[in-house]
Amino acid sequence: MSTSSPSRHFRHVVRSWCVVPVNHRAVVPGRSGRTPLRSPVVADVLVTAIVLGLSVWNSVKNPYLGPAAPWANLLLAALVPLPLLARRRVPEAVLAVALVAKVLQISYFALPFAFYAEGAYRGPHSRRTVWVTAAAGLLAVVPWTAGPWTHPRMLLGSILVNFVLAILVPLLLGLYQGERRAVLAGLMERAERAEREQRLRAEAARAEERQRIASEMHDVVSHQVSLIVVHAGALATVAHDPKVTAEAAQIIQTAGRQALTELREMLGLLKSGPDTAAGAADGDGTADGDGAAQPAADGAAVGRIAALADSSRAAGLPVTLHSEGEPRALAEQVERAAYRVVQEALTNVHKHAPGAATDIRVTYRPDALSVNVTNGPAGRPADRSPDGEGPLLPSGGHGLIGLAERVRLAGGDLDAGPRDDGGFHVSATLPAPPRTAD
């Protein structure tokens, strides 16, 4: 094992130095519909064919240019360009073959393309390797005989043609193309990542908006419909008294009209956009006797708690309301949250503890608003649906969850749970600095 590990490490180093990573291609991510001439395979075959034709033509014209007999020189000239087919994957190996062909005077035409490939496909990964190959190219083309060194003009021309034009210019062009390709790939990746993030943000926003709409629908419909169901159930027991029946019918009519008004308001606000809907769809407006929505004045959302108590009291629920501290105008979100806390708590009392004595306590403190709704044990069993398969007022089990989120968004805390006497309590503490004037 000790002898195989060094050899394995050596092979890994050689492979990482010689082979360009597979994910480095001449293809910019995200592109499609590439024309045939811009296909990497077609381009490599075309370059190889051009170099092959030039090398064979030069060998036929100069049969003794090379280290062997004319026929062997021609064969070598035909074989030298073939490694160019692998110039994208192993540019150093292709370059080594081209340098050997140049030194042995077999072919000069593969050298510029090999150095271009070195700059384009190795350059983005290892600049040091590129400059080492450039130095090797300089050593390969520098005259090794004394003649050119005694004639500076001849030496300068030899270096200009053999190094600058055949090696340095293709190498720099390859470096430029490789960096350009890397930059384009990075921009495309960044654009795709931004598009994915934008899509995820849009999906999250849609999910949040759906959750908000569901919460609003629950808040608007649940309380009013619960009152309607309670009063409708009471009609059967008071049918002999026309006066009481008319009062119950009037209460049902008012509750139904108010529910429709609030639903109409919310649907209209949803059509007009989320910014507008955020303001009034939470219960900021009130409805008059004709069902027309009226603008809410300062503190109206908290002031409507009394109306909630009255409607529940009319439905047969013994409700008491206490207010402590000096009422003042608060932020709209705080007022809406306080209103929804009482609304959800009274709705749950109607559903789960009909007839239970309920106490609502609203306390204004210098820096906070406390809303507490407590109820005792149920005064009577919950009414059953006419088919007898469930309660008259079914529960989805999500009201308190949505309420806790609403209170949290308003900057407050919600506590809800059973009491020792069999009742239930819902307590919310909301930040209550005075509303700043516009």
Short mmCIF file of C-alpha atoms in Angstrom, two decimals:
data_model
loop_
_atom_site.label_atom_id
_atom_site.label_comp_id
_atom_site.label_asym_id
_atom_site.label_seq_id
_atom_site.Cartn_x
_atom_site.Cartn_y
_atom_site.Cartn_z
CA MET A 1 0.00 0.00 0.00
CA SER A 2 2.88 2.30 0.72
CA THR A 3 4.21 1.85 -2.82
CA SER A 4 0.86 2.26 -4.58
CA SER A 5 -0.17 5.47 -2.78
CA PRO A 6 2.69 7.63 -4.15
CA SER A 7 2.11 6.33 -7.68
CA ARG A 8 -1.63 7.00 -7.38
CA HIS A 9 -0.92 10.51 -6.11
CA PHE A 10 1.51 11.11 -8.99
CA ARG A 11 -1.08 9.98 -11.56
CA HIS A 12 -3.65 12.25 -9.95
CA VAL A 13 -1.31 15.25 -10.13
CA VAL A 14 -0.40 14.55 -13.74
CA ARG A 15 -4.04 14.12 -14.73
CA SER A 16 -5.15 17.30 -12.95
CA TRP A 17 -2.33 19.22 -14.69
CA CYS A 18 -2.82 17.79 -18.16
CA VAL A 19 -6.57 17.34 -18.49
CA VAL A 20 -9.00 20.26 -18.59
CA PRO A 21 -12.06 19.63 -16.34
CA VAL A 22 -15.03 18.13 -18.14
CA ASN A 23 -17.34 20.98 -17.15
CA HIS A 24 -15.12 23.47 -19.00
CA ARG A 25 -16.49 23.54 -22.49
CA ALA A 26 -16.76 26.07 -25.23
CA VAL A 27 -20.47 26.07 -24.60
CA VAL A 28 -22.01 28.90 -22.62
CA PRO A 29 -24.61 27.48 -20.20
CA GLY A 30 -28.14 28.12 -21.22
CA ARG A 31 -27.47 28.42 -24.96
CA SER A 32 -29.48 26.37 -27.36
CA GLY A 33 -29.89 26.20 -31.11
CA ARG A 34 -26.11 26.27 -31.80
CA THR A 35 -25.32 26.50 -35.49
CA PRO A 36 -23.39 23.53 -36.95
CA LEU A 37 -20.21 25.53 -37.61
CA ARG A 38 -20.07 26.63 -33.95
CA SER A 39 -20.27 23.08 -32.65
CA PRO A 40 -17.02 22.17 -30.80
CA VAL A 41 -16.65 18.85 -32.66
CA VAL A 42 -17.19 20.44 -36.07
CA ALA A 43 -14.78 23.26 -35.24
CA ASP A 44 -12.06 20.83 -34.10
CA VAL A 45 -12.47 18.68 -37.22
CA LEU A 46 -12.35 21.77 -39.43
CA VAL A 47 -9.17 23.10 -37.77
CA THR A 48 -7.52 19.67 -37.97
CA ALA A 49 -8.43 19.32 -41.64
CA ILE A 50 -6.97 22.76 -42.48
CA VAL A 51 -3.71 22.05 -40.62
CA LEU A 52 -3.53 18.58 -42.17
CA GLY A 53 -3.92 19.99 -45.68
CA LEU A 54 -1.27 22.68 -45.11
CA SER A 55 1.18 20.18 -43.54
CA VAL A 56 0.79 17.65 -46.35
CA TRP A 57 1.08 20.38 -48.98
CA ASN A 58 4.27 21.72 -47.34
CA SER A 59 5.76 18.21 -47.05
CA VAL A 60 5.02 17.44 -50.71
CA LYS A 61 6.58 20.72 -51.76
CA ASN A 62 9.64 20.17 -49.51
CA PRO A 63 10.05 16.37 -49.30
CA TYR A 64 13.36 16.50 -47.45
CA LEU A 65 12.07 18.87 -44.75
CA GLY A 66 12.13 16.56 -41.73
CA PRO A 67 14.26 14.00 -39.93
CA ALA A 68 13.57 11.00 -42.21
CA ALA A 69 13.06 9.92 -45.79
CA PRO A 70 10.54 11.86 -47.90
CA TRP A 71 7.77 9.28 -47.57
CA ALA A 72 8.30 9.14 -43.75
CA ASN A 73 8.31 12.94 -43.55
CA LEU A 74 5.01 13.01 -45.45
CA LEU A 75 3.53 10.41 -43.10
CA LEU A 76 4.69 12.35 -40.03
CA ALA A 77 3.32 15.59 -41.50
CA ALA A 78 -0.07 13.88 -41.89
CA LEU A 79 -0.02 12.52 -38.32
CA VAL A 80 1.07 15.69 -36.50
CA PRO A 81 -2.26 17.58 -36.90
CA LEU A 82 -4.42 14.71 -35.61
CA PRO A 83 -3.88 15.48 -31.88
CA LEU A 84 -5.63 18.82 -32.49
CA LEU A 85 -8.89 16.88 -32.23
CA ALA A 86 -8.18 16.63 -28.47
CA ARG A 87 -7.00 20.21 -27.97
CA ARG A 88 -9.90 21.09 -25.64
CA ARG A 89 -9.24 18.22 -23.22
CA VAL A 90 -5.45 17.81 -23.23
CA PRO A 91 -3.98 21.07 -24.57
CA GLU A 92 -0.51 20.44 -23.10
CA ALA A 93 -0.18 17.07 -24.88
CA VAL A 94 -1.25 18.62 -28.17
CA LEU A 95 1.20 21.47 -27.61
CA ALA A 96 4.06 19.05 -26.90
CA VAL A 97 3.44 17.26 -30.22
CA ALA A 98 3.34 20.59 -32.07
CA LEU A 99 6.60 21.78 -30.45
CA VAL A 100 8.37 18.52 -31.35
CA ALA A 101 7.09 18.85 -34.93
CA LYS A 102 8.40 22.41 -35.04
CA VAL A 103 11.85 21.50 -33.68
CA LEU A 104 12.15 18.54 -36.10
CA GLN A 105 10.87 20.74 -38.92
CA ILE A 106 8.05 18.31 -39.71
CA SER A 107 5.28 20.93 -39.64
CA TYR A 108 4.93 24.52 -38.44
CA PHE A 109 1.18 24.89 -38.91
CA ALA A 110 -0.06 23.05 -35.80
CA LEU A 111 1.89 25.31 -33.41
CA PRO A 112 -0.33 28.46 -33.49
CA PHE A 113 -3.50 26.42 -33.03
CA ALA A 114 -1.95 24.46 -30.16
CA PHE A 115 -0.94 27.65 -28.34
CA TYR A 116 -4.39 29.15 -28.93
CA ALA A 117 -5.93 26.04 -27.36
CA GLU A 118 -3.51 26.31 -24.43
CA GLY A 119 -4.60 29.88 -23.73
CA ALA A 120 -8.32 29.30 -24.32
CA TYR A 121 -8.82 26.04 -22.43
CA ARG A 122 -6.03 25.98 -19.84
CA GLY A 123 -5.82 29.72 -19.22
CA PRO A 124 -9.00 30.07 -17.11
CA HIS A 125 -7.76 27.28 -14.82
CA SER A 126 -4.00 27.85 -14.51
CA ARG A 127 -2.20 30.95 -15.75
CA ARG A 128 1.13 29.65 -14.44
CA THR A 129 0.92 26.63 -16.73
CA VAL A 130 0.19 28.87 -19.70
CA TRP A 131 3.24 31.04 -19.12
CA VAL A 132 5.45 27.97 -18.58
CA THR A 133 4.37 26.65 -21.98
CA ALA A 134 5.07 30.09 -23.50
CA ALA A 135 8.62 29.94 -22.11
CA ALA A 136 8.99 26.42 -23.51
CA GLY A 137 7.82 27.71 -26.87
CA LEU A 138 10.38 30.51 -26.76
CA LEU A 139 13.17 28.01 -26.09
CA ALA A 140 11.94 25.86 -28.97
CA VAL A 141 12.02 28.66 -31.56
CA VAL A 142 15.18 30.48 -30.44
CA PRO A 143 17.99 29.74 -32.93
CA TRP A 144 20.56 27.33 -31.50
CA THR A 145 23.21 28.02 -34.13
CA ALA A 146 25.70 30.86 -33.93
CA GLY A 147 24.80 32.38 -37.27
CA PRO A 148 21.63 34.31 -36.34
CA TRP A 149 23.19 35.64 -33.12
CA THR A 150 25.88 37.47 -35.14
CA HIS A 151 23.22 39.28 -37.15
CA PRO A 152 20.81 41.12 -34.80
CA ARG A 153 18.38 41.94 -37.62
CA MET A 154 18.14 38.29 -38.60
CA LEU A 155 17.70 37.29 -34.95
CA LEU A 156 14.98 39.88 -34.43
CA GLY A 157 13.12 38.74 -37.53
CA SER A 158 13.37 35.11 -36.51
CA ILE A 159 12.00 35.84 -33.02
CA LEU A 160 9.26 38.10 -34.45
CA VAL A 161 8.02 35.46 -36.89
CA ASN A 162 8.59 32.31 -34.88
CA PHE A 163 7.69 33.52 -31.39
CA VAL A 164 5.53 36.63 -31.56
CA LEU A 165 3.37 35.71 -34.53
CA ALA A 166 3.32 31.92 -34.19
CA ILE A 167 3.22 31.63 -30.38
CA LEU A 168 2.55 34.82 -28.43
CA VAL A 169 -0.30 36.26 -30.53
CA PRO A 170 -2.30 32.97 -30.68
CA LEU A 171 -1.66 32.46 -26.96
CA LEU A 172 -2.97 35.92 -26.07
CA LEU A 173 -5.97 35.48 -28.33
CA GLY A 174 -6.70 32.18 -26.64
CA LEU A 175 -6.40 33.76 -23.19
CA TYR A 176 -8.81 36.50 -24.21
CA GLN A 177 -11.30 34.02 -25.61
CA GLY A 178 -11.05 31.77 -22.55
CA GLU A 179 -11.62 34.66 -20.16
CA ARG A 180 -14.49 35.94 -22.25
CA ARG A 181 -16.08 32.52 -22.22
CA ALA A 182 -15.62 32.24 -18.45
CA VAL A 183 -17.16 35.69 -17.90
CA LEU A 184 -20.13 34.86 -20.11
CA ALA A 185 -20.62 31.56 -18.31
CA GLY A 186 -20.49 33.36 -14.95
CA LEU A 187 -23.00 35.96 -16.11
CA MET A 188 -25.33 33.27 -17.40
CA GLU A 189 -25.05 31.34 -14.16
CA ARG A 190 -25.70 34.49 -12.14
CA ALA A 191 -28.71 35.33 -14.30
CA GLU A 192 -30.11 31.81 -13.93
CA ARG A 193 -29.53 31.92 -10.18
CA ALA A 194 -31.26 35.30 -9.96
CA GLU A 195 -34.15 33.94 -12.01
CA ARG A 196 -34.45 30.92 -9.71
CA GLU A 197 -34.35 33.14 -6.64
CA GLN A 198 -36.94 35.46 -8.13
CA ARG A 199 -39.17 32.49 -8.92
CA LEU A 200 -38.80 31.18 -5.36
CA ARG A 201 -39.57 34.63 -3.94
CA ALA A 202 -42.64 34.87 -6.17
CA GLU A 203 -43.83 31.44 -5.06
CA ALA A 204 -43.28 32.36 -1.42
CA ALA A 205 -45.15 35.64 -1.94
CA ARG A 206 -48.05 33.79 -3.57
CA ALA A 207 -48.14 31.26 -0.75
CA GLU A 208 -48.08 34.07 1.81
CA GLU A 209 -50.85 35.89 -0.05
CA ARG A 210 -52.97 32.73 -0.20
CA GLN A 211 -52.45 32.27 3.52
CA ARG A 212 -53.44 35.88 4.15
CA ILE A 213 -56.56 35.56 2.01
CA ALA A 214 -57.53 32.36 3.80
CA SER A 215 -57.05 34.07 7.15
CA GLU A 216 -59.14 37.05 6.06
CA MET A 217 -61.91 34.80 4.77
CA HIS A 218 -61.92 32.93 8.06
CA ASP A 219 -62.07 36.12 10.11
CA VAL A 220 -64.78 37.73 8.01
CA VAL A 221 -67.04 34.72 7.61
CA SER A 222 -66.61 32.69 10.77
CA HIS A 223 -68.01 35.10 13.36
CA GLN A 224 -70.98 36.39 11.38
CA VAL A 225 -71.97 32.97 10.08
CA SER A 226 -71.70 31.53 13.59
CA LEU A 227 -74.18 34.15 14.81
CA ILE A 228 -76.48 33.41 11.89
CA VAL A 229 -76.42 29.68 12.65
CA VAL A 230 -77.08 30.27 16.36
CA HIS A 231 -80.04 32.56 15.72
CA ALA A 232 -81.40 30.29 13.02
CA GLY A 233 -81.29 27.40 15.45
CA ALA A 234 -83.16 29.50 18.03
CA LEU A 235 -85.98 30.26 15.61
CA ALA A 236 -87.33 26.75 16.02
CA THR A 237 -87.85 27.26 19.75
CA VAL A 238 -89.44 30.74 19.52
CA ALA A 239 -91.65 30.15 16.51
CA HIS A 240 -94.75 30.56 18.76
CA ASP A 241 -93.76 34.14 19.63
CA PRO A 242 -93.99 36.36 16.54
CA LYS A 243 -92.22 39.26 18.22
CA VAL A 244 -89.18 37.21 19.27
CA THR A 245 -89.15 35.49 15.91
CA ALA A 246 -89.11 38.84 14.13
CA GLU A 247 -86.24 40.03 16.32
CA ALA A 248 -84.24 36.88 15.61
CA ALA A 249 -84.92 37.22 11.89
CA GLN A 250 -83.79 40.85 12.01
CA ILE A 251 -80.56 39.84 13.77
CA ILE A 252 -79.94 37.14 11.15
CA GLN A 253 -80.60 39.64 8.38
CA THR A 254 -78.22 42.19 9.90
CA ALA A 255 -75.46 39.62 10.48
CA GLY A 256 -75.82 38.23 6.97
CA ARG A 257 -75.77 41.68 5.42
CA GLN A 258 -72.68 42.62 7.40
CA ALA A 259 -70.93 39.39 6.37
CA LEU A 260 -71.73 40.05 2.73
CA THR A 261 -70.55 43.65 3.04
CA GLU A 262 -67.22 42.59 4.54
CA LEU A 263 -66.77 39.90 1.92
CA ARG A 264 -67.53 42.39 -0.85
CA GLU A 265 -65.03 44.84 0.63
CA MET A 266 -62.33 42.22 0.85
CA LEU A 267 -62.88 40.89 -2.67
CA GLY A 268 -62.81 44.42 -4.05
CA LEU A 269 -59.59 45.16 -2.22
CA LEU A 270 -58.00 41.93 -3.43
CA LYS A 271 -58.83 42.91 -7.01
CA SER A 272 -57.31 46.35 -6.52
CA GLY A 273 -54.01 44.96 -5.20
CA PRO A 274 -52.29 43.79 -2.02
CA ASP A 275 -51.22 47.27 -0.91
CA THR A 276 -54.81 48.47 -0.78
CA ALA A 277 -56.08 45.19 0.62
CA ALA A 278 -53.68 45.35 3.54
CA GLY A 279 -55.50 48.33 4.93
CA ALA A 280 -59.18 47.62 5.20
CA ALA A 281 -59.69 43.92 4.66
CA ASP A 282 -58.81 43.27 8.27
CA GLY A 283 -61.91 44.90 9.63
CA ASP A 284 -61.12 48.59 9.54
CA GLY A 285 -64.50 49.56 8.09
CA THR A 286 -67.89 49.33 9.67
CA ALA A 287 -71.27 48.66 8.15
CA ASP A 288 -74.33 50.69 8.83
CA GLY A 289 -77.85 49.37 8.94
CA ASP A 290 -78.10 49.26 5.17
CA GLY A 291 -74.92 47.29 4.86
CA ALA A 292 -72.91 50.16 3.41
CA ALA A 293 -69.31 50.26 4.55
CA GLN A 294 -68.27 53.38 6.40
CA PRO A 295 -64.71 54.58 6.91
CA ALA A 296 -63.29 53.74 10.32
CA ALA A 297 -62.29 56.59 12.59
CA ASP A 298 -59.31 56.56 14.92
CA GLY A 299 -59.68 53.74 17.42
CA ALA A 300 -62.78 52.39 15.63
CA ALA A 301 -61.42 48.83 15.35
CA VAL A 302 -61.08 48.59 19.13
CA GLY A 303 -64.34 50.52 19.62
CA ARG A 304 -66.20 47.87 17.59
CA ILE A 305 -65.44 45.34 20.31
CA ALA A 306 -68.56 46.63 22.04
CA ALA A 307 -70.59 45.80 18.93
CA LEU A 308 -69.14 42.29 18.97
CA ALA A 309 -70.19 41.91 22.59
CA ASP A 310 -73.70 43.14 21.80
CA SER A 311 -74.16 40.76 18.87
CA SER A 312 -72.97 37.79 20.94
CA ARG A 313 -75.20 38.88 23.81
CA ALA A 314 -78.15 39.00 21.44
CA ALA A 315 -77.33 35.42 20.42
CA GLY A 316 -77.81 34.29 24.02
CA LEU A 317 -74.22 34.43 25.22
CA PRO A 318 -73.78 36.25 28.57
CA VAL A 319 -70.97 38.67 27.73
CA THR A 320 -69.55 41.44 29.89
CA LEU A 321 -67.16 44.11 28.62
CA HIS A 322 -64.68 46.05 30.77
CA SER A 323 -62.38 48.83 29.63
CA GLU A 324 -59.52 50.07 31.75
CA GLY A 325 -57.26 53.04 31.12
CA GLU A 326 -57.81 55.94 28.78
CA PRO A 327 -58.74 54.87 25.22
CA ARG A 328 -56.60 56.43 22.52
CA ALA A 329 -55.92 56.08 18.83
CA LEU A 330 -53.45 53.30 18.07
CA ALA A 331 -51.70 51.98 14.99
CA GLU A 332 -54.15 50.43 12.53
CA GLN A 333 -52.48 47.02 12.66
CA VAL A 334 -52.74 46.98 16.47
CA GLU A 335 -56.42 47.97 16.40
CA ARG A 336 -57.23 45.31 13.82
CA ALA A 337 -55.36 42.66 15.76
CA ALA A 338 -57.21 43.56 18.97
CA TYR A 339 -60.55 43.39 17.17
CA ARG A 340 -59.74 40.00 15.64
CA VAL A 341 -58.64 38.59 19.01
CA VAL A 342 -62.06 39.34 20.52
CA GLN A 343 -63.89 38.20 17.38
CA GLU A 344 -62.07 34.85 17.23
CA ALA A 345 -62.48 34.26 20.97
CA LEU A 346 -66.24 34.93 20.88
CA THR A 347 -66.61 32.72 17.80
CA ASN A 348 -64.89 29.87 19.64
CA VAL A 349 -67.13 30.34 22.65
CA HIS A 350 -70.21 30.02 20.42
CA LYS A 351 -68.76 26.87 18.88
CA HIS A 352 -67.30 25.06 21.86
CA ALA A 353 -68.93 26.51 24.99
CA PRO A 354 -72.43 27.77 24.15
CA GLY A 355 -74.01 29.69 26.98
CA ALA A 356 -70.74 30.12 28.89
CA ALA A 357 -70.29 33.34 30.87
CA THR A 358 -67.72 35.39 28.95
CA ASP A 359 -65.70 38.38 30.09
CA ILE A 360 -63.91 40.79 27.76
CA ARG A 361 -61.33 43.07 29.31
CA VAL A 362 -59.51 45.77 27.31
CA THR A 363 -56.70 47.53 29.19
CA TYR A 364 -54.87 50.59 27.90
CA ARG A 365 -51.39 50.91 29.36
CA PRO A 366 -48.81 53.60 28.54
CA ASP A 367 -46.88 51.32 26.18
CA ALA A 368 -49.19 48.38 25.51
CA LEU A 369 -52.75 47.28 24.92
CA SER A 370 -53.96 44.13 26.66
CA VAL A 371 -56.99 42.23 25.41
CA ASN A 372 -58.26 39.34 27.54
CA VAL A 373 -61.26 37.15 26.77
CA THR A 374 -62.14 34.49 29.30
CA ASN A 375 -65.11 32.18 29.46
CA GLY A 376 -66.33 29.68 31.98
CA PRO A 377 -67.57 26.15 31.33
CA ALA A 378 -70.23 25.62 28.71
CA GLY A 379 -73.69 26.48 29.96
CA ARG A 380 -75.23 23.71 27.86
CA PRO A 381 -74.07 21.00 25.47
CA ALA A 382 -73.04 22.11 22.02
CA ASP A 383 -75.87 21.95 19.51
CA ARG A 384 -75.74 19.17 16.97
CA SER A 385 -76.26 19.53 13.26
CA PRO A 386 -79.70 18.55 11.93
CA ASP A 387 -78.33 15.31 10.48
CA GLY A 388 -76.76 14.47 13.83
CA GLU A 389 -73.34 13.72 12.36
CA GLY A 390 -71.44 16.62 13.88
CA PRO A 391 -71.64 19.84 15.84
CA LEU A 392 -73.87 22.62 14.63
CA LEU A 393 -70.84 24.92 14.40
CA PRO A 394 -67.90 22.87 13.08
CA SER A 395 -64.34 24.04 13.66
CA GLY A 396 -61.39 23.86 11.28
CA GLY A 397 -58.83 24.14 14.09
CA HIS A 398 -56.81 26.90 12.42
CA GLY A 399 -58.35 30.02 13.96
CA LEU A 400 -55.99 30.39 16.91
CA ILE A 401 -52.97 29.56 14.72
CA GLY A 402 -53.80 32.36 12.31
CA LEU A 403 -54.63 34.66 15.20
CA ALA A 404 -51.24 34.06 16.82
CA GLU A 405 -49.53 34.92 13.52
CA ARG A 406 -51.59 38.10 13.18
CA VAL A 407 -50.69 39.21 16.70
CA ARG A 408 -47.03 38.39 16.09
CA LEU A 409 -46.98 40.50 12.92
CA ALA A 410 -48.42 43.36 14.97
CA GLY A 411 -45.48 43.03 17.37
CA GLY A 412 -47.42 41.40 20.21
CA ASP A 413 -47.78 38.09 22.02
CA LEU A 414 -50.75 35.75 22.27
CA ASP A 415 -51.49 33.27 25.01
CA ALA A 416 -54.43 30.89 24.81
CA GLY A 417 -55.37 27.77 26.70
CA PRO A 418 -57.82 26.03 29.03
CA ARG A 419 -58.52 27.22 32.56
CA ASP A 420 -58.78 25.21 35.75
CA ASP A 421 -62.56 25.68 35.98
CA GLY A 422 -63.10 24.12 32.56
CA GLY A 423 -63.24 27.38 30.68
CA PHE A 424 -60.83 28.95 28.22
CA HIS A 425 -58.82 32.15 27.98
CA VAL A 426 -57.33 34.14 25.11
CA SER A 427 -54.92 36.94 26.07
CA ALA A 428 -53.06 39.26 23.74
CA THR A 429 -50.53 41.98 24.56
CA LEU A 430 -49.92 44.45 21.76
CA PRO A 431 -47.51 47.40 21.51
CA ALA A 432 -49.57 50.59 21.83
CA PRO A 433 -47.62 53.77 21.13
CA PRO A 434 -49.97 56.56 19.97
CA ARG A 435 -50.60 56.63 16.22
CA THR A 436 -48.41 59.25 14.57
CA ALA A 437 -50.22 61.88 12.55
CA ASP A 438 -49.47 61.97 8.83
#
